[in-house]
PDB file of C-alpha atoms and ligand atoms in Angstrom:
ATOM      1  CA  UNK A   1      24.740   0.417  -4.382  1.00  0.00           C
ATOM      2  CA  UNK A   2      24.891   4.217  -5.155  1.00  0.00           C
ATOM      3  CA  UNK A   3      21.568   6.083  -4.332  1.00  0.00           C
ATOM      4  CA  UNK A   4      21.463   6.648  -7.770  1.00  0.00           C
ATOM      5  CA  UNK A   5      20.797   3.297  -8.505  1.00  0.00           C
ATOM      6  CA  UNK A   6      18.014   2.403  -6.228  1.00  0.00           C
ATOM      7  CA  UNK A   7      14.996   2.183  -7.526  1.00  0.00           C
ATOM      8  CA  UNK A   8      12.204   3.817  -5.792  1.00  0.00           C
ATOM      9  CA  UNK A   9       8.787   2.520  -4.595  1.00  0.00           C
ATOM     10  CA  UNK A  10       5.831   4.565  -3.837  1.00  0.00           C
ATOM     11  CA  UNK A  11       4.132   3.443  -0.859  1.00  0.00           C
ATOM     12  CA  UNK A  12       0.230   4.504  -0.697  1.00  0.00           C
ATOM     13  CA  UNK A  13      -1.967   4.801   2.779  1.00  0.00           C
ATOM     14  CA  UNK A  14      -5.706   5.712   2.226  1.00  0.00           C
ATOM     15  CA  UNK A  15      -8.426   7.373   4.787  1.00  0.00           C
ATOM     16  CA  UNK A  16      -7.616   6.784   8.513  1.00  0.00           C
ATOM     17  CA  UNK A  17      -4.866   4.917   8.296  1.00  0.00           C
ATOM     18  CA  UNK A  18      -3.084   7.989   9.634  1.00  0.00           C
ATOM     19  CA  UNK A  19      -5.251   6.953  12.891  1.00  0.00           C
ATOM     20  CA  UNK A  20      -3.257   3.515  13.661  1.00  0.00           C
ATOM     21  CA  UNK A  21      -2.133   3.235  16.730  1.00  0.00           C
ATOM     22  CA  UNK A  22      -5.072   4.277  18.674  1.00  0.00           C
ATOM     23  CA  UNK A  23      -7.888   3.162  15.776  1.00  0.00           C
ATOM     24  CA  UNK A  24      -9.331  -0.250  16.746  1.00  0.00           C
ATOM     25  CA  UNK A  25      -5.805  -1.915  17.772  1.00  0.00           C
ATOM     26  CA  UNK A  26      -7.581  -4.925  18.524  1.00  0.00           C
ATOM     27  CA  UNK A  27      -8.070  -5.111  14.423  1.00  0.00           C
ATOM     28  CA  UNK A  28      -4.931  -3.133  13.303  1.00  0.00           C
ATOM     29  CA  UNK A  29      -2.664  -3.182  16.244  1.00  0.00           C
ATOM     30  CA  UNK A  30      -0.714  -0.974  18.241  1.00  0.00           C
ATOM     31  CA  UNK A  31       1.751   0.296  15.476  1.00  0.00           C
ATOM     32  CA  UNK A  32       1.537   3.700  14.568  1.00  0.00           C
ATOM     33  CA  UNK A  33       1.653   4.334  11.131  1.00  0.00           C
ATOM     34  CA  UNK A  34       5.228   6.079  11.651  1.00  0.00           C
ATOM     35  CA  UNK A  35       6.454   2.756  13.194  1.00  0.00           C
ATOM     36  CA  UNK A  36       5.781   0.860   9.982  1.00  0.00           C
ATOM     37  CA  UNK A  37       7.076   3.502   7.555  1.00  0.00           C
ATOM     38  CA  UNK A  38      10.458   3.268  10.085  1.00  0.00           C
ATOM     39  CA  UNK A  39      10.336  -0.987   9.656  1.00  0.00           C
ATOM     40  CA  UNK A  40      10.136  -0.842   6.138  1.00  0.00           C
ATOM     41  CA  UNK A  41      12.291   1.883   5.112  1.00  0.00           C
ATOM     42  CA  UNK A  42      14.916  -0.238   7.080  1.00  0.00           C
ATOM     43  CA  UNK A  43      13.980  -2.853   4.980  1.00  0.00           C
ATOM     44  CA  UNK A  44      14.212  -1.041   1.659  1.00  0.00           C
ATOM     45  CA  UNK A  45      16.905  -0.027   2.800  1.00  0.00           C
ATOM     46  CA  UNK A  46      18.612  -3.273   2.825  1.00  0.00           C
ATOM     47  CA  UNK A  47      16.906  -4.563  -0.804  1.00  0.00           C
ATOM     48  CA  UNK A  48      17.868  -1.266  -2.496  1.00  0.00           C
ATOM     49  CA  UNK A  49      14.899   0.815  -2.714  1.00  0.00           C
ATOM     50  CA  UNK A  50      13.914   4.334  -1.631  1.00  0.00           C
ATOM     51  CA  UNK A  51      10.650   4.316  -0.145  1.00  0.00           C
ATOM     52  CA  UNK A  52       8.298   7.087  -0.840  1.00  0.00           C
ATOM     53  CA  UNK A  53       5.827   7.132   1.823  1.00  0.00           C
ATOM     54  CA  UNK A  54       2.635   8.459   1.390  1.00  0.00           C
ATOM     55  CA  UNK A  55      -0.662   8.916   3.848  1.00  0.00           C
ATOM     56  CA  UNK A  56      -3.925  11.133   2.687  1.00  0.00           C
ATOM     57  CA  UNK A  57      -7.757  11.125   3.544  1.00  0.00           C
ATOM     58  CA  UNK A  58      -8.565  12.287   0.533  1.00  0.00           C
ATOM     59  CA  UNK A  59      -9.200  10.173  -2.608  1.00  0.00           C
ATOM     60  CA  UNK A  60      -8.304  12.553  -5.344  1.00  0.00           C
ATOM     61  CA  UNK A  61      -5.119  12.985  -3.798  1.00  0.00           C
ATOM     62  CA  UNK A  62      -4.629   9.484  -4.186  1.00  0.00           C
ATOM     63  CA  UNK A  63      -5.870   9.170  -7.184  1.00  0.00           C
ATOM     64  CA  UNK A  64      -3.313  12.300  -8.205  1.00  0.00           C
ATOM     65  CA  UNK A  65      -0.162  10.689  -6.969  1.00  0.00           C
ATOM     66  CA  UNK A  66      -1.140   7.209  -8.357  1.00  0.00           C
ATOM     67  CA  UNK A  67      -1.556   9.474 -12.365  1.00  0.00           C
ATOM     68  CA  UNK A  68       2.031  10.925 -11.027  1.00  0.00           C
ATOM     69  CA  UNK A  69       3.508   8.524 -10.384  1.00  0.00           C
ATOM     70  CA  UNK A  70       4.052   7.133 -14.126  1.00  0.00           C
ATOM     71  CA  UNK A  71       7.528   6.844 -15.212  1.00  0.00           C
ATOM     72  CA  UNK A  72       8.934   7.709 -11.782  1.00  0.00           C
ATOM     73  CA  UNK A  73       8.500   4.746  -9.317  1.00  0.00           C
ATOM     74  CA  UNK A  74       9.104   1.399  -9.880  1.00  0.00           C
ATOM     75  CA  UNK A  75       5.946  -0.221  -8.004  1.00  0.00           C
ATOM     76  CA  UNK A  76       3.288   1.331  -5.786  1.00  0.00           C
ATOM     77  CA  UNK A  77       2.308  -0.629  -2.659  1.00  0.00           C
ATOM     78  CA  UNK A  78      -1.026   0.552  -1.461  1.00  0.00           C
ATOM     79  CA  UNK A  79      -3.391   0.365   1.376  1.00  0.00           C
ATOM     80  CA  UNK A  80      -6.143   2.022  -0.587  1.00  0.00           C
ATOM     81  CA  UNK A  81      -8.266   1.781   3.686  1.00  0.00           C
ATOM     82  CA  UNK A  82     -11.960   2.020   2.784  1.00  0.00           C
ATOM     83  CA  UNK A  83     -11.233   3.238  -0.784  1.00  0.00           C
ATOM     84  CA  UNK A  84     -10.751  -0.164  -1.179  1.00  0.00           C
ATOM     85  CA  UNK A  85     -14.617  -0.779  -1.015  1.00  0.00           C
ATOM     86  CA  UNK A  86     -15.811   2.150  -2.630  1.00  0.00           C
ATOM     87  CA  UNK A  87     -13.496   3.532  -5.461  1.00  0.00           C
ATOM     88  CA  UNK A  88     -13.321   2.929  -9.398  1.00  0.00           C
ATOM     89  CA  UNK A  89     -11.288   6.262  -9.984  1.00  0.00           C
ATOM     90  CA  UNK A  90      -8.438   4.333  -7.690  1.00  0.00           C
ATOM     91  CA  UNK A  91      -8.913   1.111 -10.225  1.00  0.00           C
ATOM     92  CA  UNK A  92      -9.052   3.331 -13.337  1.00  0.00           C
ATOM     93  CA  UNK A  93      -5.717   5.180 -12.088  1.00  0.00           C
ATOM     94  CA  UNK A  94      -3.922   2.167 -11.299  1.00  0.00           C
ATOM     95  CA  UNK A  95      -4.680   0.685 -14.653  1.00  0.00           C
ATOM     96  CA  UNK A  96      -3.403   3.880 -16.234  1.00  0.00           C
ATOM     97  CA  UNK A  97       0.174   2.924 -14.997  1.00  0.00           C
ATOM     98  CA  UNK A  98       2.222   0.237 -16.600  1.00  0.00           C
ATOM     99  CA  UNK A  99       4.068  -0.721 -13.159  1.00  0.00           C
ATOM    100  CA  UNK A 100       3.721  -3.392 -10.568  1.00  0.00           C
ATOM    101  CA  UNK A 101       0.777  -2.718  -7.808  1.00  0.00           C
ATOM    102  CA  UNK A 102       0.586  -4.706  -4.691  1.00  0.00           C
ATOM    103  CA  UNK A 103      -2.526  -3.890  -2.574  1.00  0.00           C
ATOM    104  CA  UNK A 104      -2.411  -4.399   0.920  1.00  0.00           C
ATOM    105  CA  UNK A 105      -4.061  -4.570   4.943  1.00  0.00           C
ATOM    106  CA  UNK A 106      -3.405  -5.096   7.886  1.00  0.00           C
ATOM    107  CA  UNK A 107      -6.373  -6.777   8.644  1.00  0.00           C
ATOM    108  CA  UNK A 108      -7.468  -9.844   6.818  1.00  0.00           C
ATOM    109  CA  UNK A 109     -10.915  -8.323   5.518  1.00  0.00           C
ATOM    110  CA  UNK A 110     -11.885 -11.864   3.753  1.00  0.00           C
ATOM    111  CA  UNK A 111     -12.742 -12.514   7.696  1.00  0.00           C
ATOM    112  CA  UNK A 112     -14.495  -8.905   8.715  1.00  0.00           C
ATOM    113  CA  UNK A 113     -18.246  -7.732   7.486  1.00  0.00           C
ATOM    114  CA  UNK A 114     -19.217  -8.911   4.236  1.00  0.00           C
ATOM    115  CA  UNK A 115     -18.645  -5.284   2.598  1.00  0.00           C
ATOM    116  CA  UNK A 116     -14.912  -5.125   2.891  1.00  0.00           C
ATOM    117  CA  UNK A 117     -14.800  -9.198   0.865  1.00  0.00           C
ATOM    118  CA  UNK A 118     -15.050  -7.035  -2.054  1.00  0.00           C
ATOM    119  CA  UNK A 119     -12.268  -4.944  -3.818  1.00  0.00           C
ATOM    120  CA  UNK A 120     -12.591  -2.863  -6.367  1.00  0.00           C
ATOM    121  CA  UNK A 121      -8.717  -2.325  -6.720  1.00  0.00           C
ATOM    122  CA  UNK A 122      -7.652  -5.967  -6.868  1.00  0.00           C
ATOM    123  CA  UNK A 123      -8.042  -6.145 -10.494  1.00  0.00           C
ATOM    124  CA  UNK A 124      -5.010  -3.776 -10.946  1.00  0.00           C
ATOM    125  CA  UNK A 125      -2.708  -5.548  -8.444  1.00  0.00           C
ATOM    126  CA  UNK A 126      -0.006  -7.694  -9.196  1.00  0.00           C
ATOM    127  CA  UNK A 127      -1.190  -9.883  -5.746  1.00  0.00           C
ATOM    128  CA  UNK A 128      -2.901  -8.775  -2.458  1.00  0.00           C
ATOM    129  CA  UNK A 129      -1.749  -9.301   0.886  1.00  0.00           C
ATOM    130  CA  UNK A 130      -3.955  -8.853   3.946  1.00  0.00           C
ATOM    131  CA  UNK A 131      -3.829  -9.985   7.558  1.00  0.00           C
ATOM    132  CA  UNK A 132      -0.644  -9.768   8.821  1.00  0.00           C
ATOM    133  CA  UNK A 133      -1.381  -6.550  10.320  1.00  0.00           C
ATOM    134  CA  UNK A 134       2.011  -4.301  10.212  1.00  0.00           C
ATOM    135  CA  UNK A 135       3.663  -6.868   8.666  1.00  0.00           C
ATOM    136  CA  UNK A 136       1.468  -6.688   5.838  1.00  0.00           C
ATOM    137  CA  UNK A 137       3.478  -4.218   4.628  1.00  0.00           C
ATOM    138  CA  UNK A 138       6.802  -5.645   4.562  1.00  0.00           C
ATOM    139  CA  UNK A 139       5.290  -8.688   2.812  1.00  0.00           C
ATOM    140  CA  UNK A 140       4.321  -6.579   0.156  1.00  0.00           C
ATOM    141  CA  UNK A 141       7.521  -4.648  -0.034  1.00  0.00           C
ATOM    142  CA  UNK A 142       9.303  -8.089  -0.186  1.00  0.00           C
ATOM    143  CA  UNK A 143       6.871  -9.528  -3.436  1.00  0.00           C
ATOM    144  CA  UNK A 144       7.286  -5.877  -4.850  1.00  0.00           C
ATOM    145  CA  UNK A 145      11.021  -6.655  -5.217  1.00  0.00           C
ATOM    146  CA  UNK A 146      10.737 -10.289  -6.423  1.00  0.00           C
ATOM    147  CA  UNK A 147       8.429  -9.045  -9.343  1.00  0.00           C
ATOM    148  CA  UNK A 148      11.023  -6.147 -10.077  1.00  0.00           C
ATOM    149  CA  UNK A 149      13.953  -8.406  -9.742  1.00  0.00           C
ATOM    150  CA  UNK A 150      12.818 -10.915 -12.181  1.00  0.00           C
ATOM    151  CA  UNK A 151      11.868  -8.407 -14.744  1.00  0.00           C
TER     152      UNK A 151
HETATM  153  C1  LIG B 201      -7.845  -1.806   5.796  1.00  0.00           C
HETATM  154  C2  LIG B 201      -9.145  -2.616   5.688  1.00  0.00           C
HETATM  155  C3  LIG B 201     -10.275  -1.744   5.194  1.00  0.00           C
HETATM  156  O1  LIG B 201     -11.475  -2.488   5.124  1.00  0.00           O
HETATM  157  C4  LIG B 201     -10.503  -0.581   6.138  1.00  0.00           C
HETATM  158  O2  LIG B 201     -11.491   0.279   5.640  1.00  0.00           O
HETATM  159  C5  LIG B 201      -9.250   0.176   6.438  1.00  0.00           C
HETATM  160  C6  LIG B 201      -8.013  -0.580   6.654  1.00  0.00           C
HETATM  161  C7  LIG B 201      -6.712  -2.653   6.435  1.00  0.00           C
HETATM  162  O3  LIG B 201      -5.555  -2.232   6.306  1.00  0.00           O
HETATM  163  O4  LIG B 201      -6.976  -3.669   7.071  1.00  0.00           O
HETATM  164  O5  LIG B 201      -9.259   1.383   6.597  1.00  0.00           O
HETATM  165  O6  LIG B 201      -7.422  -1.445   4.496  1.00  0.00           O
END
């Protein structure tokens, strides 16, 4: 496959998730978030995608690169972190885009304080996948490019 031809997928990490690593690893583990971006480009790689790989605190950023990316990336996996709780501009923007969404965690927050059972960005994803911790990811990357390649 020419790099050309590979599609690309925006991948989307909210509020503290720069902080894995040393945040809580007995809820997120001991990955960093540079050791997952590594794992999955690797496994991009190998399904023909070029990962663009994405970390901010701020939710107007992400709400600004979700609006940009419209008719550039093929599917946005994100890990909206406590924006996941909180935020209707982060549904609003990722209704705005005709593209496959798969939200994402590490942890399985259906088992952690009431106020994380609720998301507001669920209703623009194609799926969710939680509790797998870094694996999470991959998962996601991996139902990202079974949507894509059945379209
Ligand atoms: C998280 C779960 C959220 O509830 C939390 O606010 C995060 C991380 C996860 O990946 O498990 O920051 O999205």
């Amino acid at each position: 496959m020419t790099e050309s031809s590979k599609k690309n997928i925006l991948v989307l990490n909210g509020p503290n998730l720069n902080m894995l690593g040393t945040r809580e690893p007995e809820i997120y583990g001991s990955e960093t978030l540079e050791d997952i971006e590594i794992n999955m480009t690797a496994r991009a790689e190998k399904l023909g995608y070029i990962l663009d790989f994405r970390q901010t605190n701020s939710e107007s950023e992400l709400v600004g690169w979700i609006q940009q990316a419209r008719n550039k990336t093929s599917a946005i996996l994100l890990n909206a972190g406590a924006f996941t709780h909180t935020s209707v501009a982060i549904l609003d923007a990722l209704q705005a885009v005709d593209m496959p969404v798969i939200e994402l965690h590490l942890s399985n927050i259906f088992k952690r304080e009431k106020f994380r059972h609720h998301s507001y960005v669920s209703p623009a994803a194609n799926g969710v996948i939680c509790g797998f911790g870094g694996n999470s990811y991959i998962l996601a990357l991996e139902a990202a490019h079974n949507i894509l390649s059945n379209d």
